[in-house]
Rosetta silent file (secondary structure, phi, psi, omega in degrees, C-alpha in Angstrom):
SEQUENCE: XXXXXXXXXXXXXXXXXXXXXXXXXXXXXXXXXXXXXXXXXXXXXXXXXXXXXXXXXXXXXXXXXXXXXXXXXXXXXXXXXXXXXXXXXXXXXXXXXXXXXXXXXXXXXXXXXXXXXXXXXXXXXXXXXXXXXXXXXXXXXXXXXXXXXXXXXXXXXXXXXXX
SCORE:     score description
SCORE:     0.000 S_00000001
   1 L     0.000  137.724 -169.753    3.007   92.058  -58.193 S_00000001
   2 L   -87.813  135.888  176.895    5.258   90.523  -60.946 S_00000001
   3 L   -87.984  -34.357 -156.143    9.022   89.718  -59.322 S_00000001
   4 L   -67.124  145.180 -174.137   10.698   88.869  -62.283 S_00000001
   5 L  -124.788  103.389  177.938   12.962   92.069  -63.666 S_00000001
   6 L   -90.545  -19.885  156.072   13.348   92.020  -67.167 S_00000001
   7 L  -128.974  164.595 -164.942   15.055   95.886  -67.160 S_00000001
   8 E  -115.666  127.565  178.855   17.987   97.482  -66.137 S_00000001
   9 E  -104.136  147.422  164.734   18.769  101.211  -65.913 S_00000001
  10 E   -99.438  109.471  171.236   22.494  102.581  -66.185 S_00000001
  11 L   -97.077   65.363  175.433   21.743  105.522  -64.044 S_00000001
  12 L   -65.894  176.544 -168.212   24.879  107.578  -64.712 S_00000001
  13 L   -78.874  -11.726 -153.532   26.359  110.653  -63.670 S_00000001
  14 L  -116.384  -47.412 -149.688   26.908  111.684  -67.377 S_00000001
  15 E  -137.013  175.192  118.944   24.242  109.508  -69.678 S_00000001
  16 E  -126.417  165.463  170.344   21.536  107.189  -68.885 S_00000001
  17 E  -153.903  176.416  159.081   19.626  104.203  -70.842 S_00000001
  18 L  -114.826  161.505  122.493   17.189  101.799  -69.910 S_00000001
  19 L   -88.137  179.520 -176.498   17.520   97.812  -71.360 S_00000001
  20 L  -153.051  100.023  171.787   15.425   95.182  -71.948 S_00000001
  21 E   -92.987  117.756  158.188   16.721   91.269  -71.913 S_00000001
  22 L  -104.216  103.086 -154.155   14.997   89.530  -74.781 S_00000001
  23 L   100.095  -27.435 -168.589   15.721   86.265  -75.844 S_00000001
  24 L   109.675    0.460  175.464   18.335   85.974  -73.234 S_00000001
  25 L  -135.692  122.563 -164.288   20.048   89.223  -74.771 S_00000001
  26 E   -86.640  150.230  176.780   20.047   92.561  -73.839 S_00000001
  27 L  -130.618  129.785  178.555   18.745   95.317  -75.947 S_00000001
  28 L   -47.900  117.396  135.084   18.551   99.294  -75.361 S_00000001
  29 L   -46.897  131.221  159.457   15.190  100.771  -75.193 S_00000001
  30 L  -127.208 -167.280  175.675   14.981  103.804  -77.396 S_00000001
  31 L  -130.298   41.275  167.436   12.346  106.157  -78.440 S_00000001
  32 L    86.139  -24.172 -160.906   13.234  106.159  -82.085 S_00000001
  33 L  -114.694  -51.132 -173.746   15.272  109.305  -81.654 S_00000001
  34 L  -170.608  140.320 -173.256   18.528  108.202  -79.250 S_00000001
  35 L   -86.403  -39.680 -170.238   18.993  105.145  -76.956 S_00000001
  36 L  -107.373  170.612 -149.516   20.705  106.991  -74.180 S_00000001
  37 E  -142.465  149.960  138.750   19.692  110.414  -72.670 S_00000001
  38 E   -93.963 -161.238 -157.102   21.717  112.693  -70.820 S_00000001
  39 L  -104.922   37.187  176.827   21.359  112.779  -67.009 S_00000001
  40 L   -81.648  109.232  156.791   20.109  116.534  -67.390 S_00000001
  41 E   -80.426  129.784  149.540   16.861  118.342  -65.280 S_00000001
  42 E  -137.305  153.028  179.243   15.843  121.473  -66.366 S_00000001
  43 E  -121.833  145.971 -168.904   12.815  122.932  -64.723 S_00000001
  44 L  -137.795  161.214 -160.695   11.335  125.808  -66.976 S_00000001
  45 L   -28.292  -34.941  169.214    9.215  128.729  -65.880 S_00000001
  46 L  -107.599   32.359  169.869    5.822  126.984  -64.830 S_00000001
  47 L   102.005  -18.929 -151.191    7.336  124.278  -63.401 S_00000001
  48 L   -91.834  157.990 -170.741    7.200  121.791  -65.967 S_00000001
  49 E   -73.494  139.154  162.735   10.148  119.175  -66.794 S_00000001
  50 E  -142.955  162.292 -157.740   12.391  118.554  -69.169 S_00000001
  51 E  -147.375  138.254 -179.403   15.257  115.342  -69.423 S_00000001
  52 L   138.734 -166.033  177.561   17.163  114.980  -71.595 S_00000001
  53 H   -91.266  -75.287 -154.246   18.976  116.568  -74.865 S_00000001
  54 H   -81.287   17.949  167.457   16.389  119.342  -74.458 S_00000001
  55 H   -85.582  -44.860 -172.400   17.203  119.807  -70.554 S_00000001
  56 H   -53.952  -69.554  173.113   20.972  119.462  -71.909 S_00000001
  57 H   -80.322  -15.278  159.500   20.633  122.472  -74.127 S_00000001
  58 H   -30.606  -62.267 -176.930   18.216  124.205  -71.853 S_00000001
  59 H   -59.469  -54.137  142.517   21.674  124.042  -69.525 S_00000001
  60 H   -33.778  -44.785  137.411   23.704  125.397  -71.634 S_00000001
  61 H   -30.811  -60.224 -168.782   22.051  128.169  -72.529 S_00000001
  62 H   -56.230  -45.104  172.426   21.686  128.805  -69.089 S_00000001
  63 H   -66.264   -4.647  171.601   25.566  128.264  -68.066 S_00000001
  64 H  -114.572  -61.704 -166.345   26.229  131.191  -70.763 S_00000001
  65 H   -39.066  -46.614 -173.154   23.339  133.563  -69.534 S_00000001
  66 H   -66.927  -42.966  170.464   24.833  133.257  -66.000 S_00000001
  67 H   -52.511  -29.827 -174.788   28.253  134.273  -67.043 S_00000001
  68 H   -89.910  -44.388  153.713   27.189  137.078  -68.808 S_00000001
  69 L   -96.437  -25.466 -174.229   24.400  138.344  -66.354 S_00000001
  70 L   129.171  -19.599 -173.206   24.376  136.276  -63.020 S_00000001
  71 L   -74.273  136.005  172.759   21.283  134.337  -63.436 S_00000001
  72 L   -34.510  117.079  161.275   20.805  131.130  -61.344 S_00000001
  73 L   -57.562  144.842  177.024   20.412  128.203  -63.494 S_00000001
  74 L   -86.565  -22.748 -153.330   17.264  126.151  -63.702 S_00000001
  75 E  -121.629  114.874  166.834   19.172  123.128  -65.316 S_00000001
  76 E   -97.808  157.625  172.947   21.192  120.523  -63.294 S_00000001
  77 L  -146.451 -173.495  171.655   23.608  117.973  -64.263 S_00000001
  78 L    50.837   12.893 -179.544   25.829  115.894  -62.212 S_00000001
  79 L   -74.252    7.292  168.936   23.178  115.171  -59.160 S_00000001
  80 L   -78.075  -43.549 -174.890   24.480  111.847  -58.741 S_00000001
  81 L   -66.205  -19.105 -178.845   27.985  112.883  -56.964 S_00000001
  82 L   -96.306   -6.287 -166.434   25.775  114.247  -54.782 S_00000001
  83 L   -41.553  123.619  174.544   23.410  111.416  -54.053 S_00000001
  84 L    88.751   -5.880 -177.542   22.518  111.065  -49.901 S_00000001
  85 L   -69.906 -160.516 -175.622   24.192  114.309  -49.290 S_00000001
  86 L   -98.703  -39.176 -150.012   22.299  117.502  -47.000 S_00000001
  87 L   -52.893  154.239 -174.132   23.200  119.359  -50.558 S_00000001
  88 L  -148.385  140.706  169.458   19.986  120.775  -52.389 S_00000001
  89 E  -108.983  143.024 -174.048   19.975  122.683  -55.956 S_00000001
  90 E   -87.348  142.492  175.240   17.787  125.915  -55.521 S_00000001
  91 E  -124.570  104.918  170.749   15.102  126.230  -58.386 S_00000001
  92 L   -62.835  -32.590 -172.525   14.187  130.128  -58.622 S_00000001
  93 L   -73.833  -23.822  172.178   11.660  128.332  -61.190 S_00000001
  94 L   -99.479   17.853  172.376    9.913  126.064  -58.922 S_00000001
  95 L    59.900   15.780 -164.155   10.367  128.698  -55.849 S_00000001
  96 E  -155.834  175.572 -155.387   12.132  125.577  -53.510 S_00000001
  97 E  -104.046  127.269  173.748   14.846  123.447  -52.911 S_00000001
  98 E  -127.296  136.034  162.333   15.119  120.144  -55.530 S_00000001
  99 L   -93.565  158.796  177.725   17.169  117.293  -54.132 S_00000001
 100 H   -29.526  -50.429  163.805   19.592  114.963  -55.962 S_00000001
 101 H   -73.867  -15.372  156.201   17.270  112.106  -55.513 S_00000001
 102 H   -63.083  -80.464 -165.135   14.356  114.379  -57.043 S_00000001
 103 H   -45.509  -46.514 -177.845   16.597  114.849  -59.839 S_00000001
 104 H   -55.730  -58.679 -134.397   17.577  111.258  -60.516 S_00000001
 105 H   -56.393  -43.448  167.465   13.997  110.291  -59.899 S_00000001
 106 H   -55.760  -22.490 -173.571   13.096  112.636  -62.968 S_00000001
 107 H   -84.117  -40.486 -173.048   15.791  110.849  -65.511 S_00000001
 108 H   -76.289  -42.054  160.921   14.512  107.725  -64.247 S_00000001
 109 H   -44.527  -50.312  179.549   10.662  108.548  -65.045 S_00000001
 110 H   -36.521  -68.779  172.866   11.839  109.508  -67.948 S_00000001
 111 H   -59.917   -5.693  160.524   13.773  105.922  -69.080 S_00000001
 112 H   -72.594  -52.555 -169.387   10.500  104.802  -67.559 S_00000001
 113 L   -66.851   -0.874 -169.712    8.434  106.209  -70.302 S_00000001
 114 L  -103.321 -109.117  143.835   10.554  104.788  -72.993 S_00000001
 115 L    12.786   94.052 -163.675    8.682  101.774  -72.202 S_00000001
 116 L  -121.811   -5.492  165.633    5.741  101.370  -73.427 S_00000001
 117 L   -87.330   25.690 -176.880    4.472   97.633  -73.651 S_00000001
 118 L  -161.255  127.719  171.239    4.371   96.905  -70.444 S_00000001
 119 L   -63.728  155.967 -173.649    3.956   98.504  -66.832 S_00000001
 120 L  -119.227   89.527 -142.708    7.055   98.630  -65.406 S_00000001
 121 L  -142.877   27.027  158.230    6.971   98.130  -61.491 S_00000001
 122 L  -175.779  168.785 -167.311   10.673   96.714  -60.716 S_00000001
 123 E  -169.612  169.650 -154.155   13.825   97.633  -62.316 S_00000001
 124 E  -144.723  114.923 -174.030   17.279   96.452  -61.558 S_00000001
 125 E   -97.317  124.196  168.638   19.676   99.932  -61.053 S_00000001
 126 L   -69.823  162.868  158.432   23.559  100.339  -61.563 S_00000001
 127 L  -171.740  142.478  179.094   25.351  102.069  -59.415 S_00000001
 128 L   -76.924  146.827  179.971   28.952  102.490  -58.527 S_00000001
 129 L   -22.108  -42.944  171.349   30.870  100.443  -56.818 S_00000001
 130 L   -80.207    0.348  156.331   32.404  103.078  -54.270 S_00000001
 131 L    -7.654  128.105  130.503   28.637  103.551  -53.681 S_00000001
 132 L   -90.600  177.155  177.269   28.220  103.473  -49.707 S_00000001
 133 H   -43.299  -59.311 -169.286   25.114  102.285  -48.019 S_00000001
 134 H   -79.088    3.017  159.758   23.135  105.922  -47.700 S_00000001
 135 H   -86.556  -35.791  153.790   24.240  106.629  -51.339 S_00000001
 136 H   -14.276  -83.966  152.659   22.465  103.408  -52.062 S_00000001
 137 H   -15.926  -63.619 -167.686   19.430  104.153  -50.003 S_00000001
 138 H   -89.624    2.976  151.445   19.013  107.118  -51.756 S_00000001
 139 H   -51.992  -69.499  168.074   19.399  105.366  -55.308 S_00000001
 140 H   -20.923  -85.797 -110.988   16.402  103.097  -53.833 S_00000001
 141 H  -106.496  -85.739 -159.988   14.146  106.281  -52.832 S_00000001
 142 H   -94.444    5.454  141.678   14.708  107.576  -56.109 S_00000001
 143 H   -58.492  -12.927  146.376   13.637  105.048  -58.200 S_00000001
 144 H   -74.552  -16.369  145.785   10.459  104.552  -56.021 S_00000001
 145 H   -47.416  -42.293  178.194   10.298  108.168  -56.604 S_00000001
 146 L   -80.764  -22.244  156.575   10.124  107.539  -59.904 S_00000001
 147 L   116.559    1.159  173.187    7.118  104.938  -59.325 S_00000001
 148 L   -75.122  139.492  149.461    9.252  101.377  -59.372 S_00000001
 149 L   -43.851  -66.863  174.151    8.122   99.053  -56.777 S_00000001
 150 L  -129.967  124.239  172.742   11.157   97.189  -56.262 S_00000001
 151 E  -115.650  123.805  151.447   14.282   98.219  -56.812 S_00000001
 152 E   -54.457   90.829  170.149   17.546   96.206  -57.150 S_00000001
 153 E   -98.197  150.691 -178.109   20.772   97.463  -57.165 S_00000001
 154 L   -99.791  163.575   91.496   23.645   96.555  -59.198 S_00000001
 155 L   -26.630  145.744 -167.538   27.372   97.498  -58.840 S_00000001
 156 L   -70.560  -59.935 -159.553   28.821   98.638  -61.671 S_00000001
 157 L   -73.068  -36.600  163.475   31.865   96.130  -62.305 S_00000001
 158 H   -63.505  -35.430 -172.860   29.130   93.040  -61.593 S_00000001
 159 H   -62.129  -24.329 -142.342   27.551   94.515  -64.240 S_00000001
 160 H   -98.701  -57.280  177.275   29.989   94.712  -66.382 S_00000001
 161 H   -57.374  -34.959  160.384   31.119   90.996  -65.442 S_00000001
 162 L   -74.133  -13.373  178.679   27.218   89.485  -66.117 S_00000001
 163 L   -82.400    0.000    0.000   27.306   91.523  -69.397 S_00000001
């Protein structure tokens, strides 16, 4: 297993990106289209995912439909505040209960997939500072959700200070 961690996810509450340092400098993976994504799940009628700008408007939609008729959104945002909590989002589309750390895990496949010359099997995570240990934990869990090996976490404000 290769140790060395050449990227870093910002896994915000708002945004996300992946990096890459090359040369000794870092540079934002993109996919051609936008380097950061927002931190958006939508689950759509057969189950399948979406991350993203088209989770993002997916949500939106949805966040008007419910005001006007009542229905339960499909589309999460903001699953980070909740990270380590009991808390669950209900998905009438997937019939079950998705937790926060499900949800990051999907934005972080995602900014996995943005990467494509290399497997990617350790990753170095932000997170904030008022973190505690079981929000932590469950940072960890879901990047091995997401299929990293080893995960690292950063604090935000070191990050900020090594950048």
């Amino acid at each position: 297993m290769r140790t060395k961690i050449d990227f870093g996810i910002d896994l915000g509450t708002t945004n996300s990106a992946i990096a890459k340092m090359e040369n000794g400098k870092p540079m934002i993976v993109t996919t051609g289209k936008a380097d950061i994504i927002p931190s958006c799940v939508a689950i759509q009628n057969e189950g399948r995912i979406l991350v993203g700008e088209k989770a993002k408007t997916r949500y939106k939609e949805e966040k008007e439909k419910e005001l006007r008729v009542g229905t339960k959104p499909n589309s999460f945002i903001e699953f980070k505040r909740e990270m380590s909590n009991p808390f669950t989002y209900h998905s009438t589309n997937l019939a079950s209960e998705i937790s926060p750390e499900e949800l990051s895990a999907e934005v972080l496949k995602t900014l996995k997939s943005f990467v494509t010359t290399e497997k990617l099997n350790s990753i170095v995570i932000t997170v904030p500072a008022k973190f505690n240990i079981a929000q932590k934990q469950a940072t960890i869990n879901a990047g091995k959700m997401a299929g990293f090996e080893l995960v690292v976490l950063l604090e935000e404000p070191v990050a900020a200070c090594l950048s």
